[in-house]
PDB file of C-alpha atoms in Angstrom:
ATOM      1  CA  MET J 565      18.747 -10.793 -27.060  1.00 77.00           C
ATOM      2  CA  THR J 566      21.473  -8.988 -25.150  1.00 87.00           C
ATOM      3  CA  LEU J 567      20.865  -6.232 -22.652  1.00 92.00           C
ATOM      4  CA  HIS J 568      22.948  -3.041 -22.880  1.00 90.00           C
ATOM      5  CA  ILE J 569      22.203  -1.252 -19.620  1.00 92.00           C
ATOM      6  CA  THR J 570      25.512  -0.719 -17.831  1.00 92.00           C
ATOM      7  CA  GLY J 571      28.157  -0.064 -20.476  1.00 89.00           C
ATOM      8  CA  ASP J 572      30.097  -2.985 -18.906  1.00 94.00           C
ATOM      9  CA  ALA J 573      30.065  -6.068 -21.142  1.00 95.00           C
ATOM     10  CA  ALA J 574      30.482  -8.561 -18.273  1.00 97.00           C
ATOM     11  CA  ALA J 575      27.726  -6.937 -16.193  1.00 97.00           C
ATOM     12  CA  ASP J 576      25.365  -6.788 -19.175  1.00 96.00           C
ATOM     13  CA  THR J 577      26.065 -10.438 -20.015  1.00 97.00           C
ATOM     14  CA  LEU J 578      25.214 -11.476 -16.461  1.00 98.00           C
ATOM     15  CA  LEU J 579      21.980  -9.440 -16.588  1.00 97.00           C
ATOM     16  CA  THR J 580      21.087 -11.057 -19.917  1.00 96.00           C
ATOM     17  CA  GLU J 581      21.849 -14.615 -18.851  1.00 97.00           C
ATOM     18  CA  ASN J 582      20.769 -14.621 -15.191  1.00 98.00           C
ATOM     19  CA  PRO J 583      17.189 -13.554 -14.372  1.00 98.00           C
ATOM     20  CA  LEU J 584      18.074 -13.160 -10.677  1.00 98.00           C
ATOM     21  CA  ALA J 585      20.858 -10.722 -11.584  1.00 98.00           C
ATOM     22  CA  LEU J 586      18.363  -8.623 -13.546  1.00 98.00           C
ATOM     23  CA  LEU J 587      15.868  -8.669 -10.672  1.00 98.00           C
ATOM     24  CA  VAL J 588      18.574  -7.732  -8.132  1.00 98.00           C
ATOM     25  CA  GLY J 589      19.774  -4.923 -10.400  1.00 98.00           C
ATOM     26  CA  MET J 590      16.247  -3.545 -10.449  1.00 98.00           C
ATOM     27  CA  LEU J 591      16.013  -3.799  -6.673  1.00 98.00           C
ATOM     28  CA  LEU J 592      19.287  -1.886  -6.306  1.00 98.00           C
ATOM     29  CA  ASP J 593      18.106   0.845  -8.709  1.00 96.00           C
ATOM     30  CA  GLN J 594      17.270   3.541  -6.188  1.00 94.00           C
ATOM     31  CA  GLN J 595      19.223   6.574  -5.058  1.00 92.00           C
ATOM     32  CA  ILE J 596      22.193   5.645  -7.262  1.00 94.00           C
ATOM     33  CA  ALA J 597      22.944   5.804 -10.990  1.00 90.00           C
ATOM     34  CA  MET J 598      21.215   3.102 -13.034  1.00 90.00           C
ATOM     35  CA  GLU J 599      24.525   1.775 -14.353  1.00 91.00           C
ATOM     36  CA  THR J 600      25.852   1.415 -10.812  1.00 95.00           C
ATOM     37  CA  ALA J 601      22.707  -0.397  -9.691  1.00 97.00           C
ATOM     38  CA  PHE J 602      22.768  -2.833 -12.575  1.00 97.00           C
ATOM     39  CA  THR J 603      26.500  -3.576 -12.197  1.00 97.00           C
ATOM     40  CA  GLY J 604      25.759  -4.531  -8.566  1.00 98.00           C
ATOM     41  CA  PRO J 605      24.858  -8.144  -9.389  1.00 98.00           C
ATOM     42  CA  LEU J 606      28.252  -8.690 -11.051  1.00 98.00           C
ATOM     43  CA  LYS J 607      30.030  -7.301  -7.969  1.00 98.00           C
ATOM     44  CA  ILE J 608      27.951  -9.591  -5.751  1.00 98.00           C
ATOM     45  CA  GLU J 609      28.716 -12.617  -7.918  1.00 98.00           C
ATOM     46  CA  GLN J 610      32.438 -11.836  -8.072  1.00 98.00           C
ATOM     47  CA  ARG J 611      32.669 -11.339  -4.298  1.00 98.00           C
ATOM     48  CA  THR J 612      30.463 -14.228  -3.138  1.00 97.00           C
ATOM     49  CA  GLY J 613      31.098 -16.636  -5.994  1.00 97.00           C
ATOM     50  CA  SER J 614      27.390 -16.862  -6.753  1.00 96.00           C
ATOM     51  CA  MET J 615      24.359 -15.125  -8.190  1.00 97.00           C
ATOM     52  CA  ASP J 616      21.950 -17.776  -6.956  1.00 97.00           C
ATOM     53  CA  ALA J 617      18.901 -17.059  -4.791  1.00 98.00           C
ATOM     54  CA  ALA J 618      19.374 -19.976  -2.389  1.00 98.00           C
ATOM     55  CA  THR J 619      23.062 -19.195  -1.868  1.00 98.00           C
ATOM     56  CA  ILE J 620      22.457 -15.504  -1.206  1.00 98.00           C
ATOM     57  CA  ALA J 621      19.450 -16.213   1.028  1.00 98.00           C
ATOM     58  CA  ALA J 622      21.597 -18.530   3.164  1.00 98.00           C
ATOM     59  CA  TYR J 623      24.605 -16.194   3.261  1.00 98.00           C
ATOM     60  CA  ASP J 624      25.614 -14.871   6.667  1.00 98.00           C
ATOM     61  CA  PRO J 625      23.929 -11.428   6.863  1.00 98.00           C
ATOM     62  CA  ASP J 626      26.982  -9.673   8.334  1.00 98.00           C
ATOM     63  CA  ALA J 627      29.258 -11.238   5.727  1.00 98.00           C
ATOM     64  CA  LEU J 628      26.882 -10.158   2.948  1.00 98.00           C
ATOM     65  CA  ALA J 629      26.844  -6.605   4.307  1.00 98.00           C
ATOM     66  CA  SER J 630      30.658  -6.680   4.221  1.00 98.00           C
ATOM     67  CA  VAL J 631      30.515  -7.839   0.587  1.00 98.00           C
ATOM     68  CA  PHE J 632      28.309  -4.854  -0.228  1.00 98.00           C
ATOM     69  CA  LYS J 633      30.729  -2.463   1.549  1.00 98.00           C
ATOM     70  CA  GLU J 634      33.868  -3.591  -0.330  1.00 97.00           C
ATOM     71  CA  THR J 635      35.287  -0.911  -2.627  1.00 96.00           C
ATOM     72  CA  PRO J 636      33.675  -0.093  -4.928  1.00 95.00           C
ATOM     73  CA  ALA J 637      30.523  -0.511  -2.867  1.00 96.00           C
ATOM     74  CA  VAL J 638      27.571  -2.332  -4.379  1.00 98.00           C
ATOM     75  CA  HIS J 639      25.276   0.493  -3.230  1.00 97.00           C
ATOM     76  CA  ARG J 640      25.597   3.767  -1.337  1.00 96.00           C
ATOM     77  CA  PHE J 641      23.539   2.165   1.462  1.00 97.00           C
ATOM     78  CA  PRO J 642      25.365  -1.169   1.610  1.00 97.00           C
ATOM     79  CA  GLY J 643      23.945  -2.533   4.864  1.00 96.00           C
ATOM     80  CA  SER J 644      20.290  -1.920   4.160  1.00 97.00           C
ATOM     81  CA  MET J 645      20.551  -2.958   0.514  1.00 98.00           C
ATOM     82  CA  ALA J 646      22.370  -6.189   1.407  1.00 98.00           C
ATOM     83  CA  ALA J 647      19.458  -6.997   3.717  1.00 98.00           C
ATOM     84  CA  ARG J 648      16.949  -6.168   0.963  1.00 98.00           C
ATOM     85  CA  VAL J 649      18.729  -8.356  -1.567  1.00 98.00           C
ATOM     86  CA  GLN J 650      18.831 -11.190   0.960  1.00 98.00           C
ATOM     87  CA  SER J 651      15.100 -10.746   1.696  1.00 98.00           C
ATOM     88  CA  LEU J 652      14.340 -10.798  -2.018  1.00 98.00           C
ATOM     89  CA  CYS J 653      16.354 -13.985  -2.472  1.00 98.00           C
ATOM     90  CA  GLN J 654      14.642 -15.616   0.520  1.00 98.00           C
ATOM     91  CA  ALA J 655      11.221 -14.755  -0.932  1.00 98.00           C
ATOM     92  CA  LEU J 656      12.255 -16.297  -4.255  1.00 98.00           C
ATOM     93  CA  VAL J 657      13.403 -19.465  -2.476  1.00 98.00           C
ATOM     94  CA  ASP J 658      10.221 -19.671  -0.396  1.00 98.00           C
ATOM     95  CA  GLU J 659       7.705 -18.819  -3.113  1.00 97.00           C
ATOM     96  CA  TRP J 660       9.371 -19.687  -6.430  1.00 98.00           C
ATOM     97  CA  GLY J 661      11.875 -22.459  -5.702  1.00 98.00           C
ATOM     98  CA  GLY J 662      14.702 -19.938  -6.054  1.00 98.00           C
ATOM     99  CA  ASP J 663      13.878 -19.348  -9.727  1.00 98.00           C
ATOM    100  CA  ALA J 664      13.508 -15.620 -10.472  1.00 98.00           C
ATOM    101  CA  ALA J 665      12.320 -16.317 -14.028  1.00 98.00           C
ATOM    102  CA  ALA J 666       9.362 -18.278 -12.647  1.00 98.00           C
ATOM    103  CA  LEU J 667       7.816 -14.906 -11.788  1.00 98.00           C
ATOM    104  CA  TRP J 668       7.165 -14.325 -15.485  1.00 98.00           C
ATOM    105  CA  THR J 669       7.208 -17.875 -16.871  1.00 97.00           C
ATOM    106  CA  GLU J 670       5.360 -20.149 -14.432  1.00 97.00           C
ATOM    107  CA  GLY J 671       1.835 -20.838 -15.634  1.00 97.00           C
ATOM    108  CA  ASP J 672       2.149 -18.690 -18.786  1.00 95.00           C
ATOM    109  CA  PRO J 673       1.063 -15.512 -16.935  1.00 98.00           C
ATOM    110  CA  ASP J 674      -0.344 -12.347 -18.447  1.00 98.00           C
ATOM    111  CA  GLY J 675       1.044  -8.886 -17.716  1.00 98.00           C
ATOM    112  CA  ALA J 676      -1.304  -8.165 -14.819  1.00 98.00           C
ATOM    113  CA  THR J 677      -0.339 -11.439 -13.127  1.00 98.00           C
ATOM    114  CA  VAL J 678       3.381 -10.739 -13.458  1.00 98.00           C
ATOM    115  CA  LEU J 679       2.853  -7.230 -12.080  1.00 98.00           C
ATOM    116  CA  LYS J 680       1.026  -8.688  -9.074  1.00 98.00           C
ATOM    117  CA  ARG J 681       3.822 -11.223  -8.518  1.00 98.00           C
ATOM    118  CA  LEU J 682       6.490  -8.516  -8.703  1.00 98.00           C
ATOM    119  CA  LYS J 683       4.640  -6.238  -6.282  1.00 98.00           C
ATOM    120  CA  ALA J 684       4.538  -9.096  -3.760  1.00 98.00           C
ATOM    121  CA  LEU J 685       8.357  -9.146  -3.618  1.00 98.00           C
ATOM    122  CA  PRO J 686      10.286  -7.329  -0.876  1.00 96.00           C
ATOM    123  CA  GLY J 687      11.483  -3.964  -2.159  1.00 95.00           C
ATOM    124  CA  PHE J 688       9.158  -3.855  -5.180  1.00 97.00           C
ATOM    125  CA  GLY J 689       6.448  -1.226  -5.030  1.00 97.00           C
ATOM    126  CA  GLU J 690       4.064  -0.276  -7.815  1.00 97.00           C
ATOM    127  CA  GLN J 691       6.497   1.853  -9.830  1.00 96.00           C
ATOM    128  CA  LYS J 692       9.497  -0.491  -9.576  1.00 97.00           C
ATOM    129  CA  ALA J 693       7.276  -3.465 -10.499  1.00 98.00           C
ATOM    130  CA  LYS J 694       5.874  -1.627 -13.538  1.00 98.00           C
ATOM    131  CA  ILE J 695       9.349  -0.601 -14.712  1.00 97.00           C
ATOM    132  CA  PHE J 696      10.611  -4.167 -14.353  1.00 98.00           C
ATOM    133  CA  LEU J 697       7.595  -5.546 -16.224  1.00 98.00           C
ATOM    134  CA  ALA J 698       8.271  -3.035 -19.017  1.00 98.00           C
ATOM    135  CA  LEU J 699      11.916  -4.151 -19.084  1.00 97.00           C
ATOM    136  CA  LEU J 700      10.789  -7.775 -19.407  1.00 97.00           C
ATOM    137  CA  GLY J 701       8.434  -6.921 -22.250  1.00 97.00           C
ATOM    138  CA  LYS J 702      10.638  -4.491 -24.139  1.00 97.00           C
ATOM    139  CA  GLN J 703      13.971  -6.249 -23.835  1.00 94.00           C
ATOM    140  CA  TYR J 704      13.733  -9.680 -22.191  1.00 94.00           C
ATOM    141  CA  GLY J 705      11.278 -11.439 -24.467  1.00 94.00           C
ATOM    142  CA  PHE J 706       8.229 -11.511 -22.175  1.00 96.00           C
ATOM    143  CA  THR J 707       5.113 -11.584 -24.371  1.00 96.00           C
ATOM    144  CA  GLY J 708       2.341 -12.139 -21.822  1.00 97.00           C
ATOM    145  CA  GLU J 709      -0.951 -10.616 -22.851  1.00 98.00           C
ATOM    146  CA  GLY J 710      -1.498  -7.059 -21.606  1.00 98.00           C
ATOM    147  CA  TRP J 711       2.066  -6.430 -20.416  1.00 98.00           C
ATOM    148  CA  ARG J 712       2.150  -2.941 -21.964  1.00 97.00           C
ATOM    149  CA  GLU J 713      -1.094  -1.954 -20.250  1.00 97.00           C
ATOM    150  CA  ALA J 714      -0.044  -3.458 -16.909  1.00 98.00           C
ATOM    151  CA  SER J 715       3.301  -1.641 -17.024  1.00 98.00           C
ATOM    152  CA  ALA J 716       1.858   1.709 -18.161  1.00 97.00           C
ATOM    153  CA  PRO J 717       3.255   4.253 -18.693  1.00 96.00           C
ATOM    154  CA  TYR J 718       6.641   2.456 -18.800  1.00 97.00           C
ATOM    155  CA  GLY J 719       5.534  -0.067 -21.419  1.00 96.00           C
ATOM    156  CA  GLU J 720       4.697   2.649 -23.923  1.00 95.00           C
ATOM    157  CA  ASP J 721       6.379   1.958 -27.250  1.00 94.00           C
ATOM    158  CA  GLY J 722       9.056   4.477 -28.202  1.00 93.00           C
ATOM    159  CA  SER J 723       9.297   6.073 -24.751  1.00 93.00           C
ATOM    160  CA  PHE J 724      12.483   6.933 -22.868  1.00 95.00           C
ATOM    161  CA  ARG J 725      11.223   6.882 -19.277  1.00 94.00           C
ATOM    162  CA  SER J 726      13.244   4.212 -17.490  1.00 95.00           C
ATOM    163  CA  VAL J 727      15.845   1.467 -17.588  1.00 95.00           C
ATOM    164  CA  ALA J 728      13.354  -0.494 -19.706  1.00 96.00           C
ATOM    165  CA  ASP J 729      14.209   1.854 -22.573  1.00 96.00           C
ATOM    166  CA  ILE J 730      18.007   1.740 -22.380  1.00 93.00           C
ATOM    167  CA  THR J 731      19.486  -0.101 -25.318  1.00 90.00           C
ATOM    168  CA  SER J 732      22.455   2.147 -26.128  1.00 88.00           C
ATOM    169  CA  PRO J 733      24.424   5.138 -24.834  1.00 86.00           C
ATOM    170  CA  GLU J 734      22.083   7.393 -26.830  1.00 90.00           C
ATOM    171  CA  SER J 735      18.961   5.949 -25.252  1.00 92.00           C
ATOM    172  CA  LEU J 736      20.577   6.274 -21.803  1.00 89.00           C
ATOM    173  CA  THR J 737      21.047   9.994 -22.513  1.00 90.00           C
ATOM    174  CA  LYS J 738      17.378  10.305 -23.530  1.00 94.00           C
ATOM    175  CA  VAL J 739      16.226   8.527 -20.344  1.00 93.00           C
ATOM    176  CA  ARG J 740      18.391  10.844 -18.238  1.00 89.00           C
ATOM    177  CA  GLU J 741      16.922  13.888 -20.023  1.00 93.00           C
ATOM    178  CA  PHE J 742      13.385  12.614 -19.402  1.00 93.00           C
ATOM    179  CA  LYS J 743      14.118  12.067 -15.699  1.00 88.00           C
ATOM    180  CA  ARG J 744      15.715  15.510 -15.366  1.00 89.00           C
ATOM    181  CA  ALA J 745      12.696  17.146 -16.997  1.00 91.00           C
ATOM    182  CA  ALA J 746      10.301  15.189 -14.770  1.00 88.00           C
ATOM    183  CA  LYS J 747      12.171  16.280 -11.631  1.00 88.00           C
ATOM    184  CA  ALA J 748      12.216  19.898 -12.810  1.00 90.00           C
ATOM    185  CA  ALA J 749       8.465  19.781 -13.433  1.00 91.00           C
ATOM    186  CA  VAL J 750       7.856  18.483  -9.911  1.00 89.00           C
ATOM    187  CA  LYS J 751       9.997  21.267  -8.430  1.00 88.00           C
ATOM    188  CA  GLY J 752       8.008  23.659 -10.616  1.00 79.00           C
TER     189      GLY J 752
END
């Protein structure tokens, strides 16, 4: 299994191989392009030398904010997002021994349990948690019972609603079209 979210082979490899990178990418996915959000973990790793929860949690907050501000910036709101990433990493250290994958592997959890665990993380509300659960189920090999139902509507088979559905440039285009149509419908 290899993720194809960013169009950058190195970033996609990191997302595929490092569960924390994938979780951080999801956290960063707000108010910026999905590809930019999910390349953020690679920028963080290249600039800090690590994509490890304990290392990032212990990083000097001002230094981490500076890392996020380097050009190209990790996020358009580098200070606040550096703090959010650090809070996420601290929560993983405190609650999960620094192991992001434990959220969906520890105790052989079902979909509803993983959703609850995700929603307990800093920066993960209902929608972000459901999208991430759908990404785990559709592309990351999570097979916990009821994951599609718990991640609804994002877990729907054959949909193009979110990052969970991006497997190619064509699917990225379909997700963008869906999001554009959804925004237009809201504006009415």
